[in-house]
GROMACS .gro file of C-alpha atoms in nm:
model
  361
    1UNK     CA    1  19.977  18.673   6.254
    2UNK     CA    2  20.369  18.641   6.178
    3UNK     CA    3  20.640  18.766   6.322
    4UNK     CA    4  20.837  18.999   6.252
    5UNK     CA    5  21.219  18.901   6.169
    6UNK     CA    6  21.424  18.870   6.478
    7UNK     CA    7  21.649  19.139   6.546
    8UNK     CA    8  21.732  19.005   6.859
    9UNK     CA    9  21.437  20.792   9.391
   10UNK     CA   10  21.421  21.144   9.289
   11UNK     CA   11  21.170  21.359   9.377
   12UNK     CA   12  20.864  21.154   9.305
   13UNK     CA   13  20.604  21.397   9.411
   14UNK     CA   14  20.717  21.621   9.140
   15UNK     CA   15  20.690  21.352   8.861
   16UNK     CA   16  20.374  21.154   8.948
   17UNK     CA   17  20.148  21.060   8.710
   18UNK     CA   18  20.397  21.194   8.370
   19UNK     CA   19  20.537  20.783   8.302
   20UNK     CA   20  20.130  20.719   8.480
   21UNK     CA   21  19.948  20.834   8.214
   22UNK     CA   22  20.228  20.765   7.950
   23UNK     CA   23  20.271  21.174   7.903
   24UNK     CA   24  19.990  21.156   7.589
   25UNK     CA   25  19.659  20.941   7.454
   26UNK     CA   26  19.778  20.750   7.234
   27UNK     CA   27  19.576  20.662   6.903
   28UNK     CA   28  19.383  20.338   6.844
   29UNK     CA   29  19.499  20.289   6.502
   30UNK     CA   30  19.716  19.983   6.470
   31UNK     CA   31  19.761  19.954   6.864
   32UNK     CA   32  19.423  19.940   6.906
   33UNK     CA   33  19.410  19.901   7.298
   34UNK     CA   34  19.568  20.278   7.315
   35UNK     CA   35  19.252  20.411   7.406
   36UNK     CA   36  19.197  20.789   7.364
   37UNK     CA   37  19.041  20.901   7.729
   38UNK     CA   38  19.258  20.639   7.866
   39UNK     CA   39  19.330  20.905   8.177
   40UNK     CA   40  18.980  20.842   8.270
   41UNK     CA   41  19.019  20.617   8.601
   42UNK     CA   42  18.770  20.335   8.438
   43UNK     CA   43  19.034  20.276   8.207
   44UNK     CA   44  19.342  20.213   8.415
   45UNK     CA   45  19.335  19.882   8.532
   46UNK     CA   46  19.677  19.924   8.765
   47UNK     CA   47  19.809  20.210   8.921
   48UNK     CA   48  20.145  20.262   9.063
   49UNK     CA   49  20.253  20.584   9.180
   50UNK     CA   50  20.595  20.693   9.336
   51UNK     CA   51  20.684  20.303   9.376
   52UNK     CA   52  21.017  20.241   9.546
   53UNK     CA   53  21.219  19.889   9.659
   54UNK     CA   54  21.503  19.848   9.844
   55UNK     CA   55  21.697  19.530   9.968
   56UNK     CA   56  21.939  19.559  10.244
   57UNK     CA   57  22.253  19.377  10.088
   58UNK     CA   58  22.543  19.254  10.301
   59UNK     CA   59  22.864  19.470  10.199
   60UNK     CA   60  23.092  19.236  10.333
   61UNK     CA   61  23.253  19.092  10.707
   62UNK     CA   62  23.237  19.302  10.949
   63UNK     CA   63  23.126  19.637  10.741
   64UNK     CA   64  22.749  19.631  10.760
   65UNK     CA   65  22.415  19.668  10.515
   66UNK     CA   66  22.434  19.917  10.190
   67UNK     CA   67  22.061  19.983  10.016
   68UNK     CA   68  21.970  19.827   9.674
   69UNK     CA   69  21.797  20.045   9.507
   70UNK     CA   70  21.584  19.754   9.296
   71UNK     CA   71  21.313  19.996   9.213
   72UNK     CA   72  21.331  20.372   9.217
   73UNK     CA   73  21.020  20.610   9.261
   74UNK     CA   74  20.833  20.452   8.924
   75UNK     CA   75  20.513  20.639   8.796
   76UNK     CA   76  20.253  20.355   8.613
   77UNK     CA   77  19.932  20.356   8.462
   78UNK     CA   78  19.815  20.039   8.283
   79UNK     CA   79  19.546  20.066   8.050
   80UNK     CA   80  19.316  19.795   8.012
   81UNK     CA   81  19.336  19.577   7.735
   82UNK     CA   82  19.695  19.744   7.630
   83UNK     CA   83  20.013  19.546   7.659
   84UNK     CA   84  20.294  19.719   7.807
   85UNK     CA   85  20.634  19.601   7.783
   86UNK     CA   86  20.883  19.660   8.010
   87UNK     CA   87  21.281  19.648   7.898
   88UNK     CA   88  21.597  19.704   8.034
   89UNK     CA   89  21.943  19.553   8.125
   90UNK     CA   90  21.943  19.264   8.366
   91UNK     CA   91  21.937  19.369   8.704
   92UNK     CA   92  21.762  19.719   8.543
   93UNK     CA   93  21.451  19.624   8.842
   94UNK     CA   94  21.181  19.447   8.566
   95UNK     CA   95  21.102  19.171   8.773
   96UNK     CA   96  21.094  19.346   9.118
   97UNK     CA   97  20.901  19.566   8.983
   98UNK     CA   98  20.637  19.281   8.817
   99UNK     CA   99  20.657  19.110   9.146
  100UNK     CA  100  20.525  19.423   9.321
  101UNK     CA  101  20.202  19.436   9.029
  102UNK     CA  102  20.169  19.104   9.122
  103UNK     CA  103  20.146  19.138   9.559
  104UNK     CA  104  20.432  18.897   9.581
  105UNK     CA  105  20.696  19.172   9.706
  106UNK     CA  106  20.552  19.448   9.916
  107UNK     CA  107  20.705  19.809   9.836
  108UNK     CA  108  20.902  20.003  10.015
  109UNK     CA  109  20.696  20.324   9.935
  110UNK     CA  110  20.473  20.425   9.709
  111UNK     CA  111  20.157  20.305   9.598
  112UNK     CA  112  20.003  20.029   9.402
  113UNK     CA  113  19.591  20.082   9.325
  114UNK     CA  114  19.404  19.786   9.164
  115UNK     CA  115  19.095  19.956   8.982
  116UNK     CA  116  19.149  20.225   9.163
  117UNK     CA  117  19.143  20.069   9.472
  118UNK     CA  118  19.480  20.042   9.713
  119UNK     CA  119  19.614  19.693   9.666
  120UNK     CA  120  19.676  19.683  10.058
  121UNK     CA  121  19.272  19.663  10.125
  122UNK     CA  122  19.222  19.389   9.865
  123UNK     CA  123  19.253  19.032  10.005
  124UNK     CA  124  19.544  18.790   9.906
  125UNK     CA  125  19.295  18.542   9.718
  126UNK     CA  126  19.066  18.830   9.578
  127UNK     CA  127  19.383  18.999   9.396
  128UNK     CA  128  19.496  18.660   9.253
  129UNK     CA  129  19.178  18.571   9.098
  130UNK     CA  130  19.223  18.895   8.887
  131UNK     CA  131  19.619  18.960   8.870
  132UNK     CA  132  19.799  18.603   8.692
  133UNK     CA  133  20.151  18.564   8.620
  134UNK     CA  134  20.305  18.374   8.323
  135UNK     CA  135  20.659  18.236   8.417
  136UNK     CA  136  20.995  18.224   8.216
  137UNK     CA  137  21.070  17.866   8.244
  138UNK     CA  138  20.756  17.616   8.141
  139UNK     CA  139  20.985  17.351   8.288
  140UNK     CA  140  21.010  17.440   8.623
  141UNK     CA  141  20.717  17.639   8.710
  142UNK     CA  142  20.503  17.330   8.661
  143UNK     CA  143  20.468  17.056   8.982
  144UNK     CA  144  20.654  16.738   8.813
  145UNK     CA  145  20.456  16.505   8.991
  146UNK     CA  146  20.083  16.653   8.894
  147UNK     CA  147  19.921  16.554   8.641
  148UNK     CA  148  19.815  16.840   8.393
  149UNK     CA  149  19.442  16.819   8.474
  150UNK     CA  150  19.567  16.864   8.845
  151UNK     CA  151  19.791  17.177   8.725
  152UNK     CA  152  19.522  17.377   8.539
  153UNK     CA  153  19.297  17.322   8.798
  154UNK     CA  154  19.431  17.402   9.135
  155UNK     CA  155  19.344  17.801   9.108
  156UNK     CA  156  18.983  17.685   9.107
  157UNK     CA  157  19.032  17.450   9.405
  158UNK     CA  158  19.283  17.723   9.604
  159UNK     CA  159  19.013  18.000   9.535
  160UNK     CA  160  18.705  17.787   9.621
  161UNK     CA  161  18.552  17.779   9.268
  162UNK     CA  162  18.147  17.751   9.295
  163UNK     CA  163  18.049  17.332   9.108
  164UNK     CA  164  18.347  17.124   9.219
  165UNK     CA  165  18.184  16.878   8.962
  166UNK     CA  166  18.206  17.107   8.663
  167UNK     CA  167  18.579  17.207   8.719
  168UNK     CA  168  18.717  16.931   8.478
  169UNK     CA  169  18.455  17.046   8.271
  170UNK     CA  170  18.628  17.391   8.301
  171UNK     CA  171  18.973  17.266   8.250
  172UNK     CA  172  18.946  17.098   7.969
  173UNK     CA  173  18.789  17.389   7.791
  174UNK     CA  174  19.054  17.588   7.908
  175UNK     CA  175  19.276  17.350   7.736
  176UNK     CA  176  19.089  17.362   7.383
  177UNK     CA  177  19.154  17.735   7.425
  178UNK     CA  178  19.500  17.731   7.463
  179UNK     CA  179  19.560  17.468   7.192
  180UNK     CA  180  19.560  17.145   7.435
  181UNK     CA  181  19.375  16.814   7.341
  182UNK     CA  182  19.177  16.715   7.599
  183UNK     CA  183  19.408  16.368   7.613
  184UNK     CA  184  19.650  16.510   7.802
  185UNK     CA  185  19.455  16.572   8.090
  186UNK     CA  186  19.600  16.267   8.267
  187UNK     CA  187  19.961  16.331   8.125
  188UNK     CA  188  20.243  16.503   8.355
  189UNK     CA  189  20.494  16.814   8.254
  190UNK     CA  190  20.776  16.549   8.143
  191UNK     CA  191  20.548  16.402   7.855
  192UNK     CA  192  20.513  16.730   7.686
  193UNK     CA  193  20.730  16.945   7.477
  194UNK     CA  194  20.824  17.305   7.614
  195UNK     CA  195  20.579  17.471   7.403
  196UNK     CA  196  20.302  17.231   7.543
  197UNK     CA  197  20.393  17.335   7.871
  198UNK     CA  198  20.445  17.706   7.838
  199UNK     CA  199  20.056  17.643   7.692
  200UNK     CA  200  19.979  17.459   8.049
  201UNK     CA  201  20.117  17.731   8.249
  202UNK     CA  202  19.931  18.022   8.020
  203UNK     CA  203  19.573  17.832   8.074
  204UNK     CA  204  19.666  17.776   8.472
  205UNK     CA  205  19.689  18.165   8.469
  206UNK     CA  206  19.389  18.227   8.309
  207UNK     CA  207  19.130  17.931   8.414
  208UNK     CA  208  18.993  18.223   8.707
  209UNK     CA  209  18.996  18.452   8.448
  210UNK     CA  210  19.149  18.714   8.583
  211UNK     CA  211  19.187  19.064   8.399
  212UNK     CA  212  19.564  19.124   8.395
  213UNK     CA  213  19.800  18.861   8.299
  214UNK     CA  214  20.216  18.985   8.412
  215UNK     CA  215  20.462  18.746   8.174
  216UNK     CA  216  20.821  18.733   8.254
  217UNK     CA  217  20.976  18.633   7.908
  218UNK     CA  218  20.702  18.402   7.842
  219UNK     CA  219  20.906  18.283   7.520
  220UNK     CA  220  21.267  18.299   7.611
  221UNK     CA  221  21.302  17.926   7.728
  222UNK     CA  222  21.148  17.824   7.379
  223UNK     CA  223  21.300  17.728   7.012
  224UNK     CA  224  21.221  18.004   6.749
  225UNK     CA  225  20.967  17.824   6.568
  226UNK     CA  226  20.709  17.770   6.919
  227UNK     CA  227  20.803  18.148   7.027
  228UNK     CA  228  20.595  18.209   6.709
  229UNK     CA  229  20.329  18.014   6.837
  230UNK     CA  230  20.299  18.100   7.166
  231UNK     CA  231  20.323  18.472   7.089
  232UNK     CA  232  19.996  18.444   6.850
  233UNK     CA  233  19.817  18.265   7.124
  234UNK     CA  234  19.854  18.551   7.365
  235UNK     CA  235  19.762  18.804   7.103
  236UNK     CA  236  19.447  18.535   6.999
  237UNK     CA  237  19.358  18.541   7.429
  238UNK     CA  238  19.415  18.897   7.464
  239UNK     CA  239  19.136  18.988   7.193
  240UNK     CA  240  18.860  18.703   7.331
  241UNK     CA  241  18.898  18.737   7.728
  242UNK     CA  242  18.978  19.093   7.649
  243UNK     CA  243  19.304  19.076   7.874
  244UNK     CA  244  19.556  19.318   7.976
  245UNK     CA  245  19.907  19.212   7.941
  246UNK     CA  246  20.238  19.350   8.105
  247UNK     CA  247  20.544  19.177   7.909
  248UNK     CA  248  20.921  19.119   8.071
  249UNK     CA  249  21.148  19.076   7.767
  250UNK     CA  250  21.502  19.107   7.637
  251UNK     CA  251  21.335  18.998   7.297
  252UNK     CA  252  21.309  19.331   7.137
  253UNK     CA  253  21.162  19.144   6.827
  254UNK     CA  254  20.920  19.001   7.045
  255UNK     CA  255  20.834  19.340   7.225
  256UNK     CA  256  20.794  19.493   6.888
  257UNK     CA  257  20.576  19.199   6.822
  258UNK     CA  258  20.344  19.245   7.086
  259UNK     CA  259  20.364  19.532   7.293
  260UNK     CA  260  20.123  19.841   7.223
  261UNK     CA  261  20.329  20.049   7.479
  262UNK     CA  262  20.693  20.014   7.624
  263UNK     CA  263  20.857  20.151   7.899
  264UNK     CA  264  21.240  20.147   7.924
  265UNK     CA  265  21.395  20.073   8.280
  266UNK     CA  266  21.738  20.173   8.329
  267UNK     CA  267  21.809  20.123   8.696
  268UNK     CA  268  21.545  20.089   8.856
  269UNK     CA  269  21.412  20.376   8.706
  270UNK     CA  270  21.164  20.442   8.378
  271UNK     CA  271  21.369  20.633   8.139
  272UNK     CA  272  21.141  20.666   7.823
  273UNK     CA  273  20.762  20.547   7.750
  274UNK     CA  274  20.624  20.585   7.436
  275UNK     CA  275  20.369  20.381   7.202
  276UNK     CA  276  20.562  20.088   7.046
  277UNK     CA  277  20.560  20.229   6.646
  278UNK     CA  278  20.723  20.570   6.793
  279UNK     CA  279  20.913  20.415   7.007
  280UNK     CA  280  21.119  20.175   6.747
  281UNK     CA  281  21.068  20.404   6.508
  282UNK     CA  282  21.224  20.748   6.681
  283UNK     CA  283  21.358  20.665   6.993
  284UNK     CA  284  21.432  20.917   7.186
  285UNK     CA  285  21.690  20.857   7.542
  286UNK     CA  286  22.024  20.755   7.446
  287UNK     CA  287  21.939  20.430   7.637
  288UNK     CA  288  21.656  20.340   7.405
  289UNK     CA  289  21.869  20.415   7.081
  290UNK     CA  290  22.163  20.243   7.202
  291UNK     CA  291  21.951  19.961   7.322
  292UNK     CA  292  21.792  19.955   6.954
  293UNK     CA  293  22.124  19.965   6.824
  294UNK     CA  294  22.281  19.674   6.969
  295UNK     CA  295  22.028  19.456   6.824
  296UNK     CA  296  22.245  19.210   6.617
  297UNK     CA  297  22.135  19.126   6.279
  298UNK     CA  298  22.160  18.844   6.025
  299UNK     CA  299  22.409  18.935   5.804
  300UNK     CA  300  22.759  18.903   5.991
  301UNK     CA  301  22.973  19.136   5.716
  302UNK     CA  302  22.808  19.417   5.982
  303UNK     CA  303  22.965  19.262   6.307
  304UNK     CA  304  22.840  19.338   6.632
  305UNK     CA  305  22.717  19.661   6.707
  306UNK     CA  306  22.900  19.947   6.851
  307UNK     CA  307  22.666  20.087   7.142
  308UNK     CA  308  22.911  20.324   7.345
  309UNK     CA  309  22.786  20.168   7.652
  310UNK     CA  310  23.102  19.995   7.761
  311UNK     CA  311  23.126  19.662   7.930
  312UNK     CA  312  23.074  19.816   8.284
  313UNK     CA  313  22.684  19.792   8.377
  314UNK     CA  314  22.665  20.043   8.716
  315UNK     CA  315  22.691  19.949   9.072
  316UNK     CA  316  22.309  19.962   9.176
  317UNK     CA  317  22.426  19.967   9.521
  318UNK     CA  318  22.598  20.300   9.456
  319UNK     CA  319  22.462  20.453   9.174
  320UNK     CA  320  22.581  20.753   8.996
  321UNK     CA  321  22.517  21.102   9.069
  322UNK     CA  322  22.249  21.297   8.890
  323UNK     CA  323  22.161  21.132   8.588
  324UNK     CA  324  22.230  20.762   8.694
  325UNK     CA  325  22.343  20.669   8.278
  326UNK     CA  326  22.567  20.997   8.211
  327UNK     CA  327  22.891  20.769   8.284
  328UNK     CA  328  22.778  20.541   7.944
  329UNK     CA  329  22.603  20.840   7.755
  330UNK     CA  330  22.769  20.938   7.453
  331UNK     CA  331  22.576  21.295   7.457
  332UNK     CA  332  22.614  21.356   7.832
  333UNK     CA  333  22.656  21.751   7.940
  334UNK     CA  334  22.794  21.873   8.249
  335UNK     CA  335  22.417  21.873   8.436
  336UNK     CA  336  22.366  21.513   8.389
  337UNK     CA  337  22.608  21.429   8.682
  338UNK     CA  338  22.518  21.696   8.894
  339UNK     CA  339  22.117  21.666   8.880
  340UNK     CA  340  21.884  21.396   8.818
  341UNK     CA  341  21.644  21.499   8.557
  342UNK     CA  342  21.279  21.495   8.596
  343UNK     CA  343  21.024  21.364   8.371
  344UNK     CA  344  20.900  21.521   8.060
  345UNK     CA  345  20.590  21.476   7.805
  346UNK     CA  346  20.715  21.427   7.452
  347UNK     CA  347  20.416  21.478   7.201
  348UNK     CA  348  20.492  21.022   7.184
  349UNK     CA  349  20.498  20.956   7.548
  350UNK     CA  350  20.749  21.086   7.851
  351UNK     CA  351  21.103  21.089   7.870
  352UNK     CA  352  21.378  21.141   8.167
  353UNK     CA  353  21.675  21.313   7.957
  354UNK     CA  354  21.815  21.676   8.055
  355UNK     CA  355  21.846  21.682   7.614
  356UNK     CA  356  21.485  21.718   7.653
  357UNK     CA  357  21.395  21.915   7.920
  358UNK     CA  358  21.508  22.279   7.755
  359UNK     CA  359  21.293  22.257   7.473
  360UNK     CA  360  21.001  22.146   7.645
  361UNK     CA  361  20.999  22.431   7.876
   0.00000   0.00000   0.00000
């Protein structure tokens, strides 16, 4: 498999389940996790449903706490098997939000269900063994002073894995799987090259096989040529453990890559979802099309893109009013500063744009 050439809290109540079920079934065709039926509960794997975090942030000496609004009232449905990418701005609420998937951050409000069950009634250890993160940086999220072996295998030990005896057994087929020679069982994270690392950290997540692995730019820490590799090793996994992925990424190449489904966060809120050919292809928000658009390309005659968005990113700890990105939208209208707009189905997915929301009615 190659890749393709790099071209690098409203009223919830009112909205659930729109961004949930993605607005539309999407076809199997050449995303072939977009299940038709997918609203059937069987086939969502996680559930989030008016999900809201906020941080109380120091505004200074002497004048108090303001409210970060990190993540704002988002509507999820993941599909099992799919891979849903989520992108966005830094500081847009991606990996508070992937932190709350993973029971690492508890929400303000809202609601997380687990196959269908409320993540709040599952034990710590019993959500684990199914829910796995994949970290940004190989070279820190691996202990220095373990061996590899020890690495791979400490979610069996930690989860109290039935045949202590067979768990190098288990490791080091974990390793074959991931591309690892078995001689580097003994070996620690400095001998190894970044991509043999991010490699050691994807086959720690998945030695308790768990069904849905969260990556936080699993590729950005790596040269071009191992982001290749790494990519087709996750798409290799994802068809033979039959694995669910949800993918962090400023890569749009690699989202395009990838993803079968994308949702766009703009602060802290999901602006457009759609499957990832309609998506790239006819993006809808302004967000999404000028995020598209400032893509740079290889040929510098054509510069750096114009997006209209400025150089000022919001302040998430006072947002605007109504629409939160009317200040940088090029087609705002007078509504989109007086009145957030709510979430509408598009026949690709769901959409939060006021330029929508006459012609749906």
């Amino acid at each position: 498999m190659n890749t393709p050439a790099s071209r690098d809290g409203a009223n919830t109540d009112s909205r659930a389940g729109t961004f949930a079920t993605g607005g539309v079934d999407t076809a199997s065709g050449a995303g072939d996790t977009h299940a038709r039926g997918a609203h059937a509960t069987g086939d969502i794997v996680i559930e989030a449903r008016g999900l809201t975090r906020h941080f109380s942030i120091s505004a200074g000496a002497f004048r108090g706490k303001k409210t970060l609004r990190a993540v704002n009232g988002v509507d999820l449905a993941i599909r099992r098997g799919e891979v849903l990418a989520l992108v966005g701005e830094s500081g847009c609420g991606k990996t508070t939000l992937a932190r709350m998937l993973l029971g690492l951050l508890p929400a303000s409000a809202g609601t997380i269900a687990f196959g269908g069950q409320p993540v709040a009634n599952i034990d710590r250890l019993a959500l684990a063994r199914q829910v796995q993160p994949i970290f940004q940086d190989p070279y820190s999220s691996l202990n220095p002073r373990k061996s590899i072996g020890q690495i791979i295998e400490l979610p069996l030990r930690v989860q109290g894995a039935a045949d202590p005896s067979g768990w190098r057994r288990q490791v080091e087929a974990m390793m074959e799987m991931v591309g690892l020679p078995a001689r580097l069982y003994e070996n620690l994270p400095s001998q190894l090259s970044g991509g043999q690392r991010q490699r050691v950290a994807i086959a720690r997540a998945l030695i308790n096989k768990p069904q849905v692995v969260i990556c936080d730019e699993p590729t950005s820490a790596l040269d071009v040529s191992v982001q290749s590799q790494i990519l087709n090793l996750l798409q290799d996994l994802r068809r033979e453990l039959n694995l669910t992925y949800v993918i962090i990424s400023h890569n749009l190449a690699v989202v395009e890559h990838i993803a079968t489904r994308v949702a766009v966060m703009y602060l802290g809120r999901i602006v457009e979802m759609a499957d990832t050919a309609s998506l790239f292809d006819h993006p809808r928000h302004p967000y999404t099309q000028a995020l598209l658009e400032s893509v740079l390309t290889p040929d510098p005659s054509k510069g750096i893109p114009d997006t209209h968005l400025g150089a000022a990113y919001p302040n998430p700890v006072d947002p605007p009013s109504g629409c939160a990105f009317h200040p940088r939208c090029a087609r705002a209208m007078p509504i989109c500063s007086q009145q957030a707009p709510a979430d509408t189905i598009t026949p690709t997915g769901a959409i939060a744009c006021h330029l929508y929301q006459e012609s749906s009615e």
